[in-house]
PDB file of C-alpha atoms and ligand atoms in Angstrom:
ATOM      1  CA  MET A 259     154.942 200.945 158.250  1.00  0.00           C
ATOM      2  CA  ALA A 260     153.844 203.281 155.400  1.00  0.00           C
ATOM      3  CA  THR A 261     151.469 206.332 156.506  1.00  0.00           C
ATOM      4  CA  LEU A 262     149.052 207.949 154.197  1.00  0.00           C
ATOM      5  CA  SER A 263     149.149 211.748 153.465  1.00  0.00           C
ATOM      6  CA  LYS A 264     145.485 211.961 153.430  1.00  0.00           C
ATOM      7  CA  LYS A 265     143.345 214.264 155.568  1.00  0.00           C
ATOM      8  CA  PRO A 266     142.074 212.594 158.824  1.00  0.00           C
ATOM      9  CA  GLU A 267     138.394 212.956 157.821  1.00  0.00           C
ATOM     10  CA  GLN A 268     138.991 211.011 154.420  1.00  0.00           C
ATOM     11  CA  ASP A 269     138.115 207.548 154.605  1.00  0.00           C
ATOM     12  CA  ALA A 270     139.451 206.723 151.160  1.00  0.00           C
ATOM     13  CA  ILE A 271     141.007 203.508 150.776  1.00  0.00           C
ATOM     14  CA  SER A 272     144.228 203.133 148.987  1.00  0.00           C
ATOM     15  CA  PRO A 273     145.294 199.855 147.402  1.00  0.00           C
ATOM     16  CA  PHE A 274     148.866 200.679 148.353  1.00  0.00           C
ATOM     17  CA  ASP A 275     148.668 202.082 151.728  1.00  0.00           C
ATOM     18  CA  GLY A 276     150.914 199.711 153.421  1.00  0.00           C
ATOM     19  CA  GLN A 277     148.064 198.000 155.076  1.00  0.00           C
ATOM     20  CA  THR A 278     147.710 195.278 152.680  1.00  0.00           C
ATOM     21  CA  LEU A 279     150.046 193.391 150.266  1.00  0.00           C
ATOM     22  CA  ASP A 280     147.146 191.071 149.435  1.00  0.00           C
ATOM     23  CA  LEU A 281     146.567 191.464 145.584  1.00  0.00           C
ATOM     24  CA  LYS A 282     142.795 190.663 145.902  1.00  0.00           C
ATOM     25  CA  GLU A 283     142.457 193.177 148.424  1.00  0.00           C
ATOM     26  CA  GLY A 284     144.325 195.664 146.517  1.00  0.00           C
ATOM     27  CA  LEU A 285     142.163 195.120 143.514  1.00  0.00           C
ATOM     28  CA  ASN A 286     138.903 195.534 145.590  1.00  0.00           C
ATOM     29  CA  ALA A 287     140.288 198.647 146.961  1.00  0.00           C
ATOM     30  CA  ALA A 288     141.098 200.060 143.643  1.00  0.00           C
ATOM     31  CA  TRP A 289     137.442 199.303 142.439  1.00  0.00           C
ATOM     32  CA  THR A 290     136.269 201.140 145.314  1.00  0.00           C
ATOM     33  CA  LEU A 291     138.214 204.233 144.496  1.00  0.00           C
ATOM     34  CA  ILE A 292     136.792 204.436 141.098  1.00  0.00           C
ATOM     35  CA  GLU A 293     133.231 203.721 142.442  1.00  0.00           C
ATOM     36  CA  GLU A 294     133.587 206.877 144.601  1.00  0.00           C
ATOM     37  CA  GLY A 295     134.786 208.768 141.706  1.00  0.00           C
ATOM     38  CA  VAL A 296     131.198 208.328 140.408  1.00  0.00           C
ATOM     39  CA  ARG A 297     129.616 209.342 143.661  1.00  0.00           C
ATOM     40  CA  ASP A 298     132.029 212.271 144.906  1.00  0.00           C
ATOM     41  CA  ARG A 299     132.361 215.032 142.426  1.00  0.00           C
ATOM     42  CA  ARG A 300     135.519 216.205 144.530  1.00  0.00           C
ATOM     43  CA  SER A 301     137.265 212.841 144.147  1.00  0.00           C
ATOM     44  CA  ILE A 302     140.192 212.676 141.763  1.00  0.00           C
ATOM     45  CA  PHE A 303     138.553 209.603 140.369  1.00  0.00           C
ATOM     46  CA  HIS A 304     135.700 211.668 139.077  1.00  0.00           C
ATOM     47  CA  LEU A 305     137.821 212.921 136.287  1.00  0.00           C
ATOM     48  CA  PRO A 306     139.717 210.324 134.410  1.00  0.00           C
ATOM     49  CA  THR A 307     141.858 211.048 131.719  1.00  0.00           C
ATOM     50  CA  VAL A 308     141.027 209.107 128.648  1.00  0.00           C
ATOM     51  CA  ALA A 309     143.243 207.952 125.936  1.00  0.00           C
ATOM     52  CA  SER A 310     142.398 206.965 122.371  1.00  0.00           C
ATOM     53  CA  ILE A 311     144.214 206.399 119.027  1.00  0.00           C
ATOM     54  CA  SER A 312     143.611 209.389 116.639  1.00  0.00           C
ATOM     55  CA  VAL A 313     142.666 208.590 112.989  1.00  0.00           C
ATOM     56  CA  ASP A 314     146.237 209.477 112.014  1.00  0.00           C
ATOM     57  CA  GLY A 315     147.577 206.867 114.609  1.00  0.00           C
ATOM     58  CA  SER A 316     148.768 209.156 117.285  1.00  0.00           C
ATOM     59  CA  PRO A 317     147.789 208.781 120.829  1.00  0.00           C
ATOM     60  CA  THR A 318     145.232 211.553 122.150  1.00  0.00           C
ATOM     61  CA  ILE A 319     144.029 212.259 125.559  1.00  0.00           C
ATOM     62  CA  ARG A 320     141.295 214.203 127.262  1.00  0.00           C
ATOM     63  CA  THR A 321     139.404 214.537 130.512  1.00  0.00           C
ATOM     64  CA  VAL A 322     136.023 213.215 130.942  1.00  0.00           C
ATOM     65  CA  VAL A 323     133.336 212.976 133.813  1.00  0.00           C
ATOM     66  CA  LEU A 324     133.187 209.479 135.259  1.00  0.00           C
ATOM     67  CA  ARG A 325     129.356 208.673 135.168  1.00  0.00           C
ATOM     68  CA  GLY A 326     129.217 205.046 136.103  1.00  0.00           C
ATOM     69  CA  VAL A 327     130.933 201.883 137.222  1.00  0.00           C
ATOM     70  CA  ASP A 328     129.923 198.408 137.224  1.00  0.00           C
ATOM     71  CA  VAL A 329     132.480 196.354 139.109  1.00  0.00           C
ATOM     72  CA  SER A 330     130.828 192.937 138.354  1.00  0.00           C
ATOM     73  CA  GLU A 331     130.778 193.699 134.531  1.00  0.00           C
ATOM     74  CA  ARG A 332     134.201 195.612 134.839  1.00  0.00           C
ATOM     75  CA  SER A 333     132.577 198.544 132.936  1.00  0.00           C
ATOM     76  CA  LEU A 334     133.084 202.242 133.315  1.00  0.00           C
ATOM     77  CA  ARG A 335     130.636 204.839 131.681  1.00  0.00           C
ATOM     78  CA  PHE A 336     131.089 208.269 130.322  1.00  0.00           C
ATOM     79  CA  HIS A 337     129.255 210.600 127.992  1.00  0.00           C
ATOM     80  CA  THR A 338     130.411 212.369 124.830  1.00  0.00           C
ATOM     81  CA  ASP A 339     129.295 214.150 121.782  1.00  0.00           C
ATOM     82  CA  ARG A 340     128.883 212.021 118.687  1.00  0.00           C
ATOM     83  CA  ARG A 341     130.404 214.914 116.685  1.00  0.00           C
ATOM     84  CA  SER A 342     133.607 214.980 118.770  1.00  0.00           C
ATOM     85  CA  ALA A 343     136.934 213.433 117.571  1.00  0.00           C
ATOM     86  CA  LYS A 344     136.990 210.835 120.075  1.00  0.00           C
ATOM     87  CA  PHE A 345     133.569 209.441 118.891  1.00  0.00           C
ATOM     88  CA  LEU A 346     135.076 208.849 115.265  1.00  0.00           C
ATOM     89  CA  GLU A 347     138.329 207.516 116.786  1.00  0.00           C
ATOM     90  CA  LEU A 348     136.447 204.970 118.873  1.00  0.00           C
ATOM     91  CA  THR A 349     134.415 203.660 115.664  1.00  0.00           C
ATOM     92  CA  ARG A 350     137.610 202.995 114.098  1.00  0.00           C
ATOM     93  CA  ASN A 351     139.474 201.684 117.078  1.00  0.00           C
ATOM     94  CA  PRO A 352     137.633 200.876 120.229  1.00  0.00           C
ATOM     95  CA  ARG A 353     140.747 200.537 122.538  1.00  0.00           C
ATOM     96  CA  ILE A 354     141.096 203.096 125.240  1.00  0.00           C
ATOM     97  CA  ALA A 355     143.155 203.582 128.404  1.00  0.00           C
ATOM     98  CA  LEU A 356     142.115 205.573 131.289  1.00  0.00           C
ATOM     99  CA  HIS A 357     144.387 207.055 133.835  1.00  0.00           C
ATOM    100  CA  PHE A 358     143.756 208.521 137.577  1.00  0.00           C
ATOM    101  CA  TYR A 359     146.402 209.976 139.847  1.00  0.00           C
ATOM    102  CA  ASP A 360     145.371 210.936 143.445  1.00  0.00           C
ATOM    103  CA  ALA A 361     148.451 212.579 144.967  1.00  0.00           C
ATOM    104  CA  SER A 362     146.672 212.423 148.522  1.00  0.00           C
ATOM    105  CA  ILE A 363     146.993 208.744 148.625  1.00  0.00           C
ATOM    106  CA  LYS A 364     150.087 208.557 146.182  1.00  0.00           C
ATOM    107  CA  THR A 365     148.070 206.261 144.054  1.00  0.00           C
ATOM    108  CA  GLN A 366     148.081 205.898 140.182  1.00  0.00           C
ATOM    109  CA  ILE A 367     145.642 203.617 138.460  1.00  0.00           C
ATOM    110  CA  ARG A 368     145.718 202.766 134.972  1.00  0.00           C
ATOM    111  CA  LEU A 369     142.981 201.106 133.195  1.00  0.00           C
ATOM    112  CA  GLU A 370     143.024 199.336 129.547  1.00  0.00           C
ATOM    113  CA  ALA A 371     139.633 198.828 128.032  1.00  0.00           C
ATOM    114  CA  VAL A 372     137.407 198.609 124.905  1.00  0.00           C
ATOM    115  CA  GLY A 373     134.824 201.209 124.288  1.00  0.00           C
ATOM    116  CA  GLU A 374     131.262 200.586 123.162  1.00  0.00           C
ATOM    117  CA  LEU A 375     129.266 203.419 121.669  1.00  0.00           C
ATOM    118  CA  HIS A 376     125.587 203.878 122.313  1.00  0.00           C
ATOM    119  CA  VAL A 377     123.821 206.448 120.250  1.00  0.00           C
ATOM    120  CA  GLU A 378     119.806 206.703 120.092  1.00  0.00           C
ATOM    121  CA  ASP A 379     119.430 203.308 121.724  1.00  0.00           C
ATOM    122  CA  SER A 380     117.848 202.259 124.950  1.00  0.00           C
ATOM    123  CA  LEU A 381     121.095 202.507 126.984  1.00  0.00           C
ATOM    124  CA  ALA A 382     121.695 206.143 125.631  1.00  0.00           C
ATOM    125  CA  SER A 383     118.218 207.037 126.393  1.00  0.00           C
ATOM    126  CA  ALA A 384     118.375 205.943 129.955  1.00  0.00           C
ATOM    127  CA  ALA A 385     121.656 207.759 130.363  1.00  0.00           C
ATOM    128  CA  TRP A 386     119.997 210.808 128.772  1.00  0.00           C
ATOM    129  CA  LYS A 387     117.091 210.855 130.992  1.00  0.00           C
ATOM    130  CA  ALA A 388     119.296 210.520 133.997  1.00  0.00           C
ATOM    131  CA  SER A 389     121.294 213.520 133.102  1.00  0.00           C
ATOM    132  CA  GLN A 390     120.749 216.979 134.402  1.00  0.00           C
ATOM    133  CA  PRO A 391     118.779 219.306 132.077  1.00  0.00           C
ATOM    134  CA  PHE A 392     122.010 221.797 132.015  1.00  0.00           C
ATOM    135  CA  SER A 393     124.141 218.812 130.655  1.00  0.00           C
ATOM    136  CA  ARG A 394     121.526 217.918 128.111  1.00  0.00           C
ATOM    137  CA  LEU A 395     121.447 221.281 126.565  1.00  0.00           C
ATOM    138  CA  CYS A 396     125.249 221.205 125.888  1.00  0.00           C
ATOM    139  CA  TYR A 397     124.506 218.677 123.247  1.00  0.00           C
ATOM    140  CA  ALA A 398     122.104 221.102 121.332  1.00  0.00           C
ATOM    141  CA  ALA A 399     125.268 223.415 120.794  1.00  0.00           C
ATOM    142  CA  LYS A 400     125.097 224.553 117.060  1.00  0.00           C
ATOM    143  CA  PHE A 401     128.858 223.653 116.608  1.00  0.00           C
ATOM    144  CA  GLY A 402     130.238 220.381 117.514  1.00  0.00           C
ATOM    145  CA  PRO A 403     133.220 219.892 119.783  1.00  0.00           C
ATOM    146  CA  GLY A 404     136.484 220.864 117.828  1.00  0.00           C
ATOM    147  CA  GLU A 405     134.784 222.946 114.899  1.00  0.00           C
ATOM    148  CA  GLU A 406     136.569 226.096 114.001  1.00  0.00           C
ATOM    149  CA  VAL A 407     134.338 229.037 115.125  1.00  0.00           C
ATOM    150  CA  ALA A 408     134.876 232.785 114.675  1.00  0.00           C
ATOM    151  CA  MET A 409     134.556 233.426 118.329  1.00  0.00           C
ATOM    152  CA  PRO A 410     134.061 231.237 121.348  1.00  0.00           C
ATOM    153  CA  PRO A 411     130.308 230.568 121.206  1.00  0.00           C
ATOM    154  CA  ALA A 412     127.783 231.167 124.293  1.00  0.00           C
ATOM    155  CA  ALA A 413     126.483 227.890 125.849  1.00  0.00           C
ATOM    156  CA  PRO A 414     123.120 226.971 124.729  1.00  0.00           C
ATOM    157  CA  THR A 415     120.240 228.154 127.024  1.00  0.00           C
ATOM    158  CA  PRO A 416     116.677 227.183 127.151  1.00  0.00           C
ATOM    159  CA  LYS A 417     115.978 230.137 124.920  1.00  0.00           C
ATOM    160  CA  ASP A 418     118.002 228.560 122.189  1.00  0.00           C
ATOM    161  CA  ALA A 419     116.789 224.882 122.327  1.00  0.00           C
ATOM    162  CA  GLU A 420     114.515 222.368 123.842  1.00  0.00           C
ATOM    163  CA  ILE A 421     116.159 220.363 126.533  1.00  0.00           C
ATOM    164  CA  ASP A 422     116.101 217.167 124.422  1.00  0.00           C
ATOM    165  CA  ASP A 423     117.052 218.669 121.137  1.00  0.00           C
ATOM    166  CA  GLY A 424     120.598 217.468 121.445  1.00  0.00           C
ATOM    167  CA  PHE A 425     119.639 213.741 122.090  1.00  0.00           C
ATOM    168  CA  GLY A 426     120.949 212.675 118.583  1.00  0.00           C
ATOM    169  CA  ASN A 427     124.299 213.943 119.281  1.00  0.00           C
ATOM    170  CA  PHE A 428     124.586 212.417 122.738  1.00  0.00           C
ATOM    171  CA  CYS A 429     126.615 209.103 123.107  1.00  0.00           C
ATOM    172  CA  LEU A 430     127.066 206.945 126.114  1.00  0.00           C
ATOM    173  CA  VAL A 431     130.533 205.122 126.064  1.00  0.00           C
ATOM    174  CA  ILE A 432     130.703 201.995 128.086  1.00  0.00           C
ATOM    175  CA  ALA A 433     134.455 200.976 128.658  1.00  0.00           C
ATOM    176  CA  THR A 434     135.034 197.333 129.553  1.00  0.00           C
ATOM    177  CA  VAL A 435     138.302 196.941 131.543  1.00  0.00           C
ATOM    178  CA  HIS A 436     140.717 194.042 130.690  1.00  0.00           C
ATOM    179  CA  ARG A 437     143.576 195.400 132.538  1.00  0.00           C
ATOM    180  CA  LEU A 438     144.001 197.267 135.779  1.00  0.00           C
ATOM    181  CA  GLU A 439     147.374 198.462 136.845  1.00  0.00           C
ATOM    182  CA  TRP A 440     148.144 200.217 140.258  1.00  0.00           C
ATOM    183  CA  LEU A 441     150.976 201.905 141.615  1.00  0.00           C
ATOM    184  CA  TYR A 442     151.688 203.039 144.920  1.00  0.00           C
ATOM    185  CA  LEU A 443     154.444 205.381 145.727  1.00  0.00           C
ATOM    186  CA  GLU A 444     156.368 204.605 148.767  1.00  0.00           C
ATOM    187  CA  ALA A 445     159.944 205.664 149.860  1.00  0.00           C
ATOM    188  CA  SER A 446     160.953 202.316 150.847  1.00  0.00           C
ATOM    189  CA  GLY A 447     159.811 200.802 147.665  1.00  0.00           C
ATOM    190  CA  HIS A 448     157.242 201.674 145.279  1.00  0.00           C
ATOM    191  CA  ARG A 449     154.404 198.893 144.802  1.00  0.00           C
ATOM    192  CA  ARG A 450     152.974 198.163 141.533  1.00  0.00           C
ATOM    193  CA  ALA A 451     150.618 195.406 140.652  1.00  0.00           C
ATOM    194  CA  ALA A 452     148.696 194.336 137.433  1.00  0.00           C
ATOM    195  CA  PHE A 453     145.398 192.795 137.051  1.00  0.00           C
ATOM    196  CA  ASP A 454     144.448 191.151 133.655  1.00  0.00           C
ATOM    197  CA  TRP A 455     141.266 189.591 132.627  1.00  0.00           C
ATOM    198  CA  ALA A 456     141.164 187.059 129.980  1.00  0.00           C
ATOM    199  CA  LYS A 457     138.356 186.934 127.334  1.00  0.00           C
ATOM    200  CA  ASP A 458     136.622 184.321 129.457  1.00  0.00           C
ATOM    201  CA  GLY A 459     136.916 186.639 132.474  1.00  0.00           C
ATOM    202  CA  THR A 460     139.828 184.649 134.151  1.00  0.00           C
ATOM    203  CA  LEU A 461     141.580 186.991 136.425  1.00  0.00           C
ATOM    204  CA  SER A 462     145.412 186.864 136.594  1.00  0.00           C
ATOM    205  CA  ALA A 463     147.164 189.011 139.144  1.00  0.00           C
ATOM    206  CA  ARG A 464     150.918 189.828 139.703  1.00  0.00           C
ATOM    207  CA  TRP A 465     153.253 192.074 141.368  1.00  0.00           C
ATOM    208  CA  LEU A 466     155.572 194.041 138.815  1.00  0.00           C
ATOM    209  CA  ALA A 467     158.752 195.911 139.552  1.00  0.00           C
ATOM    210  CA  PRO A 468     157.948 199.654 139.799  1.00  0.00           C
TER     211      PRO A 468
HETATM  212  C1  FMN B  48     136.602 218.890 134.072  1.00  0.00           C
HETATM  213  C2  FMN B  48     136.241 218.415 132.512  1.00  0.00           C
HETATM  214  C3  FMN B  48     135.233 217.520 132.235  1.00  0.00           C
HETATM  215  C4  FMN B  48     135.060 217.185 130.916  1.00  0.00           C
HETATM  216  N1  FMN B  48     134.116 216.125 130.734  1.00  0.00           N
HETATM  217  C5  FMN B  48     133.846 215.714 129.577  1.00  0.00           C
HETATM  218  C6  FMN B  48     132.967 214.733 129.323  1.00  0.00           C
HETATM  219  O1  FMN B  48     132.466 213.994 130.244  1.00  0.00           O
HETATM  220  N2  FMN B  48     132.855 214.182 128.080  1.00  0.00           N
HETATM  221  C7  FMN B  48     133.462 214.786 126.991  1.00  0.00           C
HETATM  222  O2  FMN B  48     133.153 214.313 125.800  1.00  0.00           O
HETATM  223  N3  FMN B  48     134.247 215.675 127.088  1.00  0.00           N
HETATM  224  C8  FMN B  48     134.466 216.380 128.360  1.00  0.00           C
HETATM  225  N4  FMN B  48     135.483 217.286 128.657  1.00  0.00           N
HETATM  226  C9  FMN B  48     136.044 217.950 127.369  1.00  0.00           C
HETATM  227  C10 FMN B  48     137.161 216.847 126.954  1.00  0.00           C
HETATM  228  O3  FMN B  48     138.151 217.094 127.687  1.00  0.00           O
HETATM  229  C11 FMN B  48     137.532 217.367 125.564  1.00  0.00           C
HETATM  230  O4  FMN B  48     138.031 218.673 125.510  1.00  0.00           O
HETATM  231  C12 FMN B  48     136.179 217.319 124.400  1.00  0.00           C
HETATM  232  O5  FMN B  48     135.479 216.131 124.770  1.00  0.00           O
HETATM  233  C13 FMN B  48     136.943 217.018 123.071  1.00  0.00           C
HETATM  234  O6  FMN B  48     137.703 215.996 122.818  1.00  0.00           O
HETATM  235  P1  FMN B  48     138.064 215.084 121.618  1.00  0.00           P
HETATM  236  O7  FMN B  48     138.323 216.342 120.493  1.00  0.00           O
HETATM  237  O8  FMN B  48     139.310 214.398 122.092  1.00  0.00           O
HETATM  238  O9  FMN B  48     136.957 214.350 121.369  1.00  0.00           O
HETATM  239  C14 FMN B  48     135.576 217.770 129.929  1.00  0.00           C
HETATM  240  C15 FMN B  48     136.690 218.578 130.019  1.00  0.00           C
HETATM  241  C16 FMN B  48     137.052 219.014 131.336  1.00  0.00           C
HETATM  242  C17 FMN B  48     138.133 219.843 131.468  1.00  0.00           C
END
């Protein structure tokens, strides 16, 4: 029987922990880990790596904060600045991939998704209002992400901008997942499974050679 190298106080479920070889249970456990990433800032799942396709066609990745998950909709949410490279990239090609690896449970989860951009609409407005004032202030920065600057600029403070000044730069990204893949590392044999949702929402699940 496989054992998990997690701390005793951790209750985190791993889809791959040797307790289950049931694909459905594994999928539910994977979603639970991702949901915990929204609630728990210390969770590995709080900071996914997000990949997109840059305008010259090369892959590009970055860390974001996971802000929300809706399992029934298969959607994940994160925030970004509309002045960032990824915003332009997603307007051209909305396909994204997300990656998590939690070494404490030897678990990698990879997602393939389509990103939907929300700027200055009701969903963006609700996400903006739910954000911390400090986070909102960042969007009022004079220079957009990636702009060349003479010196690293100081973060905006309430002296420089009103808390809502940056709303026009704020973008809520809703990523709808169509593939979830998990990999659990186990000396006696790694376990890898893939879950694909068709356009009509039909789920197919299968084991893969690791
Ligand atoms: C811990 C951490 C959290 C971050 N969270 C976000 C985030 O939620 N949204 C975001 O757009 N960038 C976030 N960033 C910055 C991005 O990783 C990236 O540097 C920036 O968005 C510019 O990426 P781009 O040029 O590919 O658009 C974060 C970086 C780190 C290290």
